[in-house]
XYZ file of C-alpha atoms in Angstrom:
434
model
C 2.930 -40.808 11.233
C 0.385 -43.468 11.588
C 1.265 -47.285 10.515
C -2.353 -47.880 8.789
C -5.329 -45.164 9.483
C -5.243 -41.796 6.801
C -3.404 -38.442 8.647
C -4.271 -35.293 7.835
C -0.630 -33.658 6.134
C 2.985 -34.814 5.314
C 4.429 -33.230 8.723
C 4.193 -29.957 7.983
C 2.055 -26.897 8.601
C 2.117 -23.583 6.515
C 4.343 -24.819 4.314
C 7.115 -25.848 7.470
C 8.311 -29.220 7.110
C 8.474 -30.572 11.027
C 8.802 -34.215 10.148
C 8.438 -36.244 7.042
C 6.220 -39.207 6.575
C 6.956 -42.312 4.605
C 3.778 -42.648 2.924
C 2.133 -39.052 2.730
C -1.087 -38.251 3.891
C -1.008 -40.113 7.347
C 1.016 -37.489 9.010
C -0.867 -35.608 12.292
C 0.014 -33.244 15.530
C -1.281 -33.139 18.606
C -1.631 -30.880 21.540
C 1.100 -31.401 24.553
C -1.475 -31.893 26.563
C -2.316 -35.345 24.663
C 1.205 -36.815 24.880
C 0.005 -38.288 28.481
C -2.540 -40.268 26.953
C -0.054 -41.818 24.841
C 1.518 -45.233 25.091
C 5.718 -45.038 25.464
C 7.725 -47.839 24.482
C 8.418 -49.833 27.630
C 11.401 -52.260 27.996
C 11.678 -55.967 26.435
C 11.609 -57.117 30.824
C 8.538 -55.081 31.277
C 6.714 -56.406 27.809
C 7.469 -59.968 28.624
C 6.337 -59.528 32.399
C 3.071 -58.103 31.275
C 2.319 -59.818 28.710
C 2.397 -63.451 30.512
C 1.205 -62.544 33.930
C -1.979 -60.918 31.780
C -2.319 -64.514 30.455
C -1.800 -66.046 33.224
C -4.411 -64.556 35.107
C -6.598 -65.560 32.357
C -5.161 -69.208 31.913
C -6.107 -69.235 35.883
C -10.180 -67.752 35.555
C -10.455 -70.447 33.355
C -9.120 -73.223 34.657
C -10.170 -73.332 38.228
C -13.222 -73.930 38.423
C -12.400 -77.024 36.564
C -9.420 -78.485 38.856
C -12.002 -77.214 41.573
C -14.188 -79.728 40.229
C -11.694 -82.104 40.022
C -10.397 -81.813 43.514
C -6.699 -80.400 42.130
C -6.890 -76.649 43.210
C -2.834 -77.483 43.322
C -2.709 -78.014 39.940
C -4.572 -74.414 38.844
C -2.047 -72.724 41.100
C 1.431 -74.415 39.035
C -0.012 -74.012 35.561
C 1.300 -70.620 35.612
C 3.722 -70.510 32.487
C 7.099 -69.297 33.224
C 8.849 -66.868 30.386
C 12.186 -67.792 31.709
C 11.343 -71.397 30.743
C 10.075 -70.990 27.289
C 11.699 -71.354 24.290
C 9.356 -69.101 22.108
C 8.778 -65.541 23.939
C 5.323 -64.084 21.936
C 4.814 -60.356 22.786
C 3.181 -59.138 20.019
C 0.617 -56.061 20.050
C 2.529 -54.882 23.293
C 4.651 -51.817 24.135
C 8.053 -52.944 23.687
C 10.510 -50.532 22.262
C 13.566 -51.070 23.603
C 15.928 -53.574 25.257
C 16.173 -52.416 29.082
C 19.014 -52.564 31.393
C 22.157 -54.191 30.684
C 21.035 -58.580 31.527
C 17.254 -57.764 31.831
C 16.971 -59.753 28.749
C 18.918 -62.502 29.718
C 17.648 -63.047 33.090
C 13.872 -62.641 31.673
C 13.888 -65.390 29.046
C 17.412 -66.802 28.951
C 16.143 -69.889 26.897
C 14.329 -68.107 23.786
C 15.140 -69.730 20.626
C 11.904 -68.065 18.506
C 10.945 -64.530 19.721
C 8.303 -62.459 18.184
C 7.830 -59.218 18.534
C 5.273 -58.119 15.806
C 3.333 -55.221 15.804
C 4.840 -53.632 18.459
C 6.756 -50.231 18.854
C 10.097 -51.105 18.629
C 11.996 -49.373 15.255
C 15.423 -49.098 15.782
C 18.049 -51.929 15.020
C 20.170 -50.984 17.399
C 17.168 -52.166 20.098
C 16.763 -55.227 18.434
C 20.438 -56.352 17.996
C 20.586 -55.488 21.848
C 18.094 -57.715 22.359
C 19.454 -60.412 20.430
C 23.095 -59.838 22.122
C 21.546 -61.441 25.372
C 20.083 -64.371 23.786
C 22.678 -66.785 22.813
C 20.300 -69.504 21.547
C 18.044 -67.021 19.025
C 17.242 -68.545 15.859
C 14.084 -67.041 14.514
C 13.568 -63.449 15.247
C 9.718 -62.145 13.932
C 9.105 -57.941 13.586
C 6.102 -58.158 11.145
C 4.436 -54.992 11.137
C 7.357 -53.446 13.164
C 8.002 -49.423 11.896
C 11.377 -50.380 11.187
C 13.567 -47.556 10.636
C 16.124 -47.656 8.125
C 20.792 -47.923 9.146
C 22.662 -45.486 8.637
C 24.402 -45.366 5.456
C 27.835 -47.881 5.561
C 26.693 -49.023 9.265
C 27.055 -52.722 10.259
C 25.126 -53.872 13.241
C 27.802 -55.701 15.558
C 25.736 -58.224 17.260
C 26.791 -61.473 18.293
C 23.095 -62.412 18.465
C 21.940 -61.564 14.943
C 25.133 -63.009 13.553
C 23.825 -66.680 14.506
C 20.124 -65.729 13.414
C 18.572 -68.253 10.893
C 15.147 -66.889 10.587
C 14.095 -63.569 9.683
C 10.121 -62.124 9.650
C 9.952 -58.338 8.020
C 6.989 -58.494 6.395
C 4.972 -55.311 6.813
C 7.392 -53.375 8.022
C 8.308 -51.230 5.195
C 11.525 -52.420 4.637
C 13.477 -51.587 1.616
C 15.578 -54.101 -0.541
C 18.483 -51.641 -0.021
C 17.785 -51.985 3.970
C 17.694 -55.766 3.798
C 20.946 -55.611 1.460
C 22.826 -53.706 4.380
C 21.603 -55.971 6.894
C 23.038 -58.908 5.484
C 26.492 -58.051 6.535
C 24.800 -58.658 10.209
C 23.005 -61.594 9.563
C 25.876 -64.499 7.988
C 23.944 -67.239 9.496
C 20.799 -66.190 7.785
C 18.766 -69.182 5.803
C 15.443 -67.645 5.141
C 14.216 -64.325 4.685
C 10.491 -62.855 4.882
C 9.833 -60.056 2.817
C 6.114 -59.389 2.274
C 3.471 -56.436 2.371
C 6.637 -53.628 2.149
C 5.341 -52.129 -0.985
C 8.885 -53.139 -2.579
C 8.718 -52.132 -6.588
C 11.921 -52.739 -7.381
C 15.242 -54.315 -6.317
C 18.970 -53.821 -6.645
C 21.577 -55.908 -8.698
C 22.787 -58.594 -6.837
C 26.140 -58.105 -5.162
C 28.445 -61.208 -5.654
C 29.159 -62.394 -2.163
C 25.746 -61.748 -0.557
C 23.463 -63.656 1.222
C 25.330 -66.722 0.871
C 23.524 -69.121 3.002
C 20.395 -67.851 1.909
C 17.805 -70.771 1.861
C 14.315 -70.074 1.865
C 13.200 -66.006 0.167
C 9.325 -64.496 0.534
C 8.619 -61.294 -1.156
C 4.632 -61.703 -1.877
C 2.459 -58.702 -1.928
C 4.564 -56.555 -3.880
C 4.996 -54.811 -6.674
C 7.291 -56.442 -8.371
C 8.072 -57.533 -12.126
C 10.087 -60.655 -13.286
C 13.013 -58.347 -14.200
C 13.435 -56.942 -11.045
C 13.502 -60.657 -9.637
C 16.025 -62.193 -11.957
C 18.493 -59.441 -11.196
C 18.573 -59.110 -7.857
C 17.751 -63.014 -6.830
C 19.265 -65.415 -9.425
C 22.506 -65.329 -8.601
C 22.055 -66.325 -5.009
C 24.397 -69.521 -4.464
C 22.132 -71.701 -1.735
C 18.361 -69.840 -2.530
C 16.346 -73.415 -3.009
C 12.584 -72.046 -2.384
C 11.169 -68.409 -3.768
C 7.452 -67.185 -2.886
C 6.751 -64.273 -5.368
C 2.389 -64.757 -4.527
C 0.763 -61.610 -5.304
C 3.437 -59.518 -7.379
C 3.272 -57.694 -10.682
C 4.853 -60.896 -12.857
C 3.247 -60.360 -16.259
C 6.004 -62.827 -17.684
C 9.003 -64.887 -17.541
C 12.419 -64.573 -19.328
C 14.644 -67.337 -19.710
C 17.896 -66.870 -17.367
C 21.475 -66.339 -17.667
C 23.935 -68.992 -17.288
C 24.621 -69.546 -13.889
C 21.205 -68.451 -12.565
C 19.365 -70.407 -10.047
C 21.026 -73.261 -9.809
C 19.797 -74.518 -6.337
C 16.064 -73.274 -6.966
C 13.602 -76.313 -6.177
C 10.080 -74.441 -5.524
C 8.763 -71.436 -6.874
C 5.540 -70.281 -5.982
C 3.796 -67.558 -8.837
C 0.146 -67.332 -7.519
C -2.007 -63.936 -8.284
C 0.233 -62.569 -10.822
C -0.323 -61.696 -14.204
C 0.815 -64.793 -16.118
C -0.708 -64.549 -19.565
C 1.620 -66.585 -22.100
C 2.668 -70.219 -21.502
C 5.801 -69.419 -23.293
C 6.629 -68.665 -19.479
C 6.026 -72.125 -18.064
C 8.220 -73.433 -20.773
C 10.833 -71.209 -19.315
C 10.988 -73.259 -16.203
C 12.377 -76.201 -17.262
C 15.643 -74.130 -17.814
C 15.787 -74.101 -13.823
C 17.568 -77.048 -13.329
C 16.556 -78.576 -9.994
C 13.145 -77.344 -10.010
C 10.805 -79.655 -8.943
C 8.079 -77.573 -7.147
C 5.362 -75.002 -9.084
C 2.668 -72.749 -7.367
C 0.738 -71.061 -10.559
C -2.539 -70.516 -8.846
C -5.063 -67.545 -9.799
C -3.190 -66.250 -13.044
C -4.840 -65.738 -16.403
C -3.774 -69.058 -17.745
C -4.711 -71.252 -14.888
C -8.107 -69.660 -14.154
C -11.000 -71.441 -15.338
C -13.567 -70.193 -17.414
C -16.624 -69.618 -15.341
C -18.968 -72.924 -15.401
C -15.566 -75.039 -14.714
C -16.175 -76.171 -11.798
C -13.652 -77.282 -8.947
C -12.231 -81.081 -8.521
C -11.612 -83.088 -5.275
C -8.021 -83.302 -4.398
C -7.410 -86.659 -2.779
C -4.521 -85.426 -1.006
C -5.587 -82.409 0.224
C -8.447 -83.213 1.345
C -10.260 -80.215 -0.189
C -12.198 -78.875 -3.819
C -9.023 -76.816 -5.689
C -8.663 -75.649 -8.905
C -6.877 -78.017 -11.535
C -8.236 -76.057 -14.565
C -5.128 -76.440 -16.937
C -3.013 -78.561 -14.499
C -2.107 -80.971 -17.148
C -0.999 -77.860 -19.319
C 1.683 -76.970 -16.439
C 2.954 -80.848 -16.172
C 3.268 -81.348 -19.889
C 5.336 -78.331 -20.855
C 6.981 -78.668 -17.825
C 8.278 -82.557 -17.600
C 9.973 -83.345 -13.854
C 8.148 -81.703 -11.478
C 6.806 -83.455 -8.278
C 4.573 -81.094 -7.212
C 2.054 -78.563 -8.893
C -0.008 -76.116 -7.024
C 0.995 -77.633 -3.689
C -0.485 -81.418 -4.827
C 1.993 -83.705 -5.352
C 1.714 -85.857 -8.989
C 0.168 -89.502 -8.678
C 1.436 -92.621 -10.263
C 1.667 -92.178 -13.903
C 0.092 -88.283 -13.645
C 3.147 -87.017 -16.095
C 2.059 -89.793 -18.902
C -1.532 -89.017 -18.635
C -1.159 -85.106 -18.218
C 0.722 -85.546 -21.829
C -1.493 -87.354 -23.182
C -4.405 -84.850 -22.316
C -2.212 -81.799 -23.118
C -2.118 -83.706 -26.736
C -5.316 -84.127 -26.815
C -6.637 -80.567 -26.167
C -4.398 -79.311 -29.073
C -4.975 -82.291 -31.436
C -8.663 -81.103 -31.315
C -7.728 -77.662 -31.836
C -5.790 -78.374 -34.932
C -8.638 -80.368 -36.164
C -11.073 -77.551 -35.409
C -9.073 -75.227 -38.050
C -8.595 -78.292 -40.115
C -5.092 -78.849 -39.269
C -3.597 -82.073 -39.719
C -1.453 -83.134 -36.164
C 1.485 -84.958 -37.982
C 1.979 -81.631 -40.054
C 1.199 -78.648 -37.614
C 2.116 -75.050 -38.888
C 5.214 -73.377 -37.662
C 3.421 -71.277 -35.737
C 1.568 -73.422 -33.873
C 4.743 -75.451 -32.913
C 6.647 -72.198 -31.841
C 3.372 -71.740 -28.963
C 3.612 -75.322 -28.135
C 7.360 -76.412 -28.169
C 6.835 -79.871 -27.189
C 4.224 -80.982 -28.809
C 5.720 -82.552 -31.652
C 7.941 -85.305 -29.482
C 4.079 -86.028 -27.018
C 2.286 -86.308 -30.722
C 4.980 -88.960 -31.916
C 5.004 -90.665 -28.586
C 1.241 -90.648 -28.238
C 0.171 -90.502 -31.611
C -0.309 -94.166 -32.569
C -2.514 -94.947 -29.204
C -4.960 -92.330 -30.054
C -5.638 -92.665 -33.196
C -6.144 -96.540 -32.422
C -8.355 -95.134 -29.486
C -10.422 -93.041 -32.155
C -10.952 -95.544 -34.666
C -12.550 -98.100 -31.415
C -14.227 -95.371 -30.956
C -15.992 -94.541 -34.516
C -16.824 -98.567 -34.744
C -17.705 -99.324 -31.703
C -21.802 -99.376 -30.327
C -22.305 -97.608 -27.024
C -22.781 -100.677 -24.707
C -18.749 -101.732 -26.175
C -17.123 -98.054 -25.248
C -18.715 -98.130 -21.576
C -17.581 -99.720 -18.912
C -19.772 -100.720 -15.887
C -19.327 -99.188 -12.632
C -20.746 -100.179 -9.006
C -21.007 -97.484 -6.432
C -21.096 -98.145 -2.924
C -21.541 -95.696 -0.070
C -18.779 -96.268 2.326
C -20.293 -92.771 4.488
C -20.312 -93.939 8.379
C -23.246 -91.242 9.111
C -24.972 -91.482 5.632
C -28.854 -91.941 6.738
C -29.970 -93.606 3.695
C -27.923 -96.964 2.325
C -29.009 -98.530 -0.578
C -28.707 -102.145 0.176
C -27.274 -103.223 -3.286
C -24.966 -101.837 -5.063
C -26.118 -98.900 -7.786
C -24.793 -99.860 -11.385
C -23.843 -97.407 -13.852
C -22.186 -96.957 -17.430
C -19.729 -94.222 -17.837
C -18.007 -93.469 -21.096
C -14.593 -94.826 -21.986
């Protein structure tokens, strides 16, 4: 079965089923004759070995001619990197598929504390916790795009290494819910989880007891809907950040008592987000302080908006409805990945009043008597009105008496631009509206 290209059956021929296939259609044969021209798994020694003495060779083409120039051909000669020194091993896109003799491991790169293996053709657990056993110091272990074959039913890995594990990368490797459920009897150490690209549409009920030091969760690039989510994932005791980018979230419910009570950041970007009824439903997560609601129907702009510098970021981002998120959503530092500026939550109210004082006007609506229905879409707008209320109407009525000249105020630009060709030598002077 290939990982990615299109096959040509499900494993079988004339209606005989040799071998199944995950996803159907990318099943194929071959002719015995081709199996030479395959590539075999090779051991974790041998995919290490390879892998750095490949780059060193390269590391060396490159480099001496330069410490030729500079009179060190010594130096070219002891830049050579040494696995069994390194603390991160990277052998992704090799052959490895299985650990090797008894101590290869150890005695190739005893001091690995991050080890990647992605996209290579390891799939059994029982390879990988072998692996781990000889690493004593492992803490992030990365098989993204790994074929990862499912345990055995009721089978516990007992590995000393992936019991001390913190970090764990399965994203693309087709990795059920149910798998990850059965390896977290392994993994009791485990703090964060990476879950993405498995095609996951659905997840068990969470099992009281279960991933219990749980820290950091990403499932993004899923399937999944909000009701899937809250059952399987709000009852986890320590789970403080949730990525759920890129999912099938039309909506969100309010939780059950006891639910996410350690959540601090929750990131909902490309989803389906339609009402704000589900922004208001954050605020009954009680430590969350952190909001990612990127590219969803209510925080994508109309087209002609266009984007607005973001100080901090140093970039031009979307902050179409931003104030909307802050105001029905009071004590959050952070929104979109920008942190709020002095005073953002007062002004963000005042805005968010603003916008639906004009719509009530616009259906000729009075704001200190808004219709039931209006205050069932907007829950808190009736506390920002009577906290805001009195400034703008005092703002308005400046307004309607005032000449143009008296609601401007005078600005001076000045270009501060180190490689900006043309300076004007004064100041330029400009009005801009109250």
């Amino acid at each position: 079965e290939w990982d990615s290209k299109p096959g040509k059956n499900n494993g079988d021929v004339d209606g005989v089923q040799f071998f199944e296939c995950q996803v159907p259609g990318q099943g194929s044969f071959f002719e015995l004759k081709m199996v030479e021209k395959l590539t075999l798994p090779c051991s974790y020694r041998e995919a290490v070995l390879r892998q750095y003495e490949e780059g060193n060779e390269m590391r060396k083409e490159v480099r001496t001619h330069a410490d030729f120039m500079m009179g060190d051909m010594e130096a070219a000669e002891h830049r050579s990197i040494r696995p069994e020194e390194l603390d991160t091993i990277d052998v992704e896109d090799s052959a490895f598929g299985r650990a090797g003799e008894d101590g290869e491991v150890a005695a190739t790169t005893p001091a690995a504390k991050k080890l990647y293996l992605e996209n290579t053709l390891v799939s059994r657990w029982e390879e990988v916790a072998a692996v781990a056993d000889q690493l004593p110091n492992l803490q992030l272990l990365s098989l993204r795009f790994c074929r990862m074959l499912p345990l055995s039913p009721g089978q516990v890995l007992a590995s000393a290494g992936l019991s001390n594990l913190q970090e764990l990368i399965l994203s693309g490797t087709r990795t059920s819910w149910a798998d990850l459920v059965q390896l977290d009897r392994s993994l009791p150490a485990l703090h964060s989880v990476h879950m993405g690209k498995n095609n996951l549409t659905h997840l068990q009920e969470y099992t009281h007891g279960g991933f219990q030091k749980l820290e950091v969760l990403s499932i993004d690039h899923n399937q999944l809907e909000w009701v899937h989510i809250q059952g399987a994932i709000a009852k986890m005791p320590r789970l403080q950040t949730l990525v759920l980018d890129q999912n099938a979230i039309t909506h969100i419910t309010p939780p059950s008592e006891g639910d996410w009570t350690a959540l601090k950041s929750i990131s909902l970007n490309g989803n389906q987000i339609s009402c704000w009824t589900s922004v208001d439903t954050l605020q009954c997560m009680p430590r969350l302080s952190e909001v990612a609601l990127k590219e969803n129907p209510i925080t994508t702009p109309p087209e002609g908006v266009e984007l607005e510098a973001d100080t901090q970021l140093g970039v031009l981002v979307n902050k179409y409805r931003r104030h909307w998120v802050i105001a029905r959503a009071p004590g959050l530092c952070k929104v979109n990945q920008s942190g709020l500026v002095n005073n953002e939550q007062m002004w963000a109210e005042r805005l968010y009043v603003i916008d639906l004082m004009n719509e009530l006007r616009a259906s000729n609506l009075n704001p200190d008597h808004p219709p039931s229905a209006f205050t069932q879409l907007h829950p808190r707008f009736g506390v920002l009105w009577a906290e805001h209320a009195e400034s703008l109407k005092q703002s308005q009525n400046l307004r309607a008496d005032s000449t143009l000249k008296s609601n401007t105020n005078k600005v001076s630009f000045v270009c501060n631009t180190p490689l900006a060709t043309k300076i004007p030598k004064r100041p330029v002077e400009k009005r801009l509206s109250q």
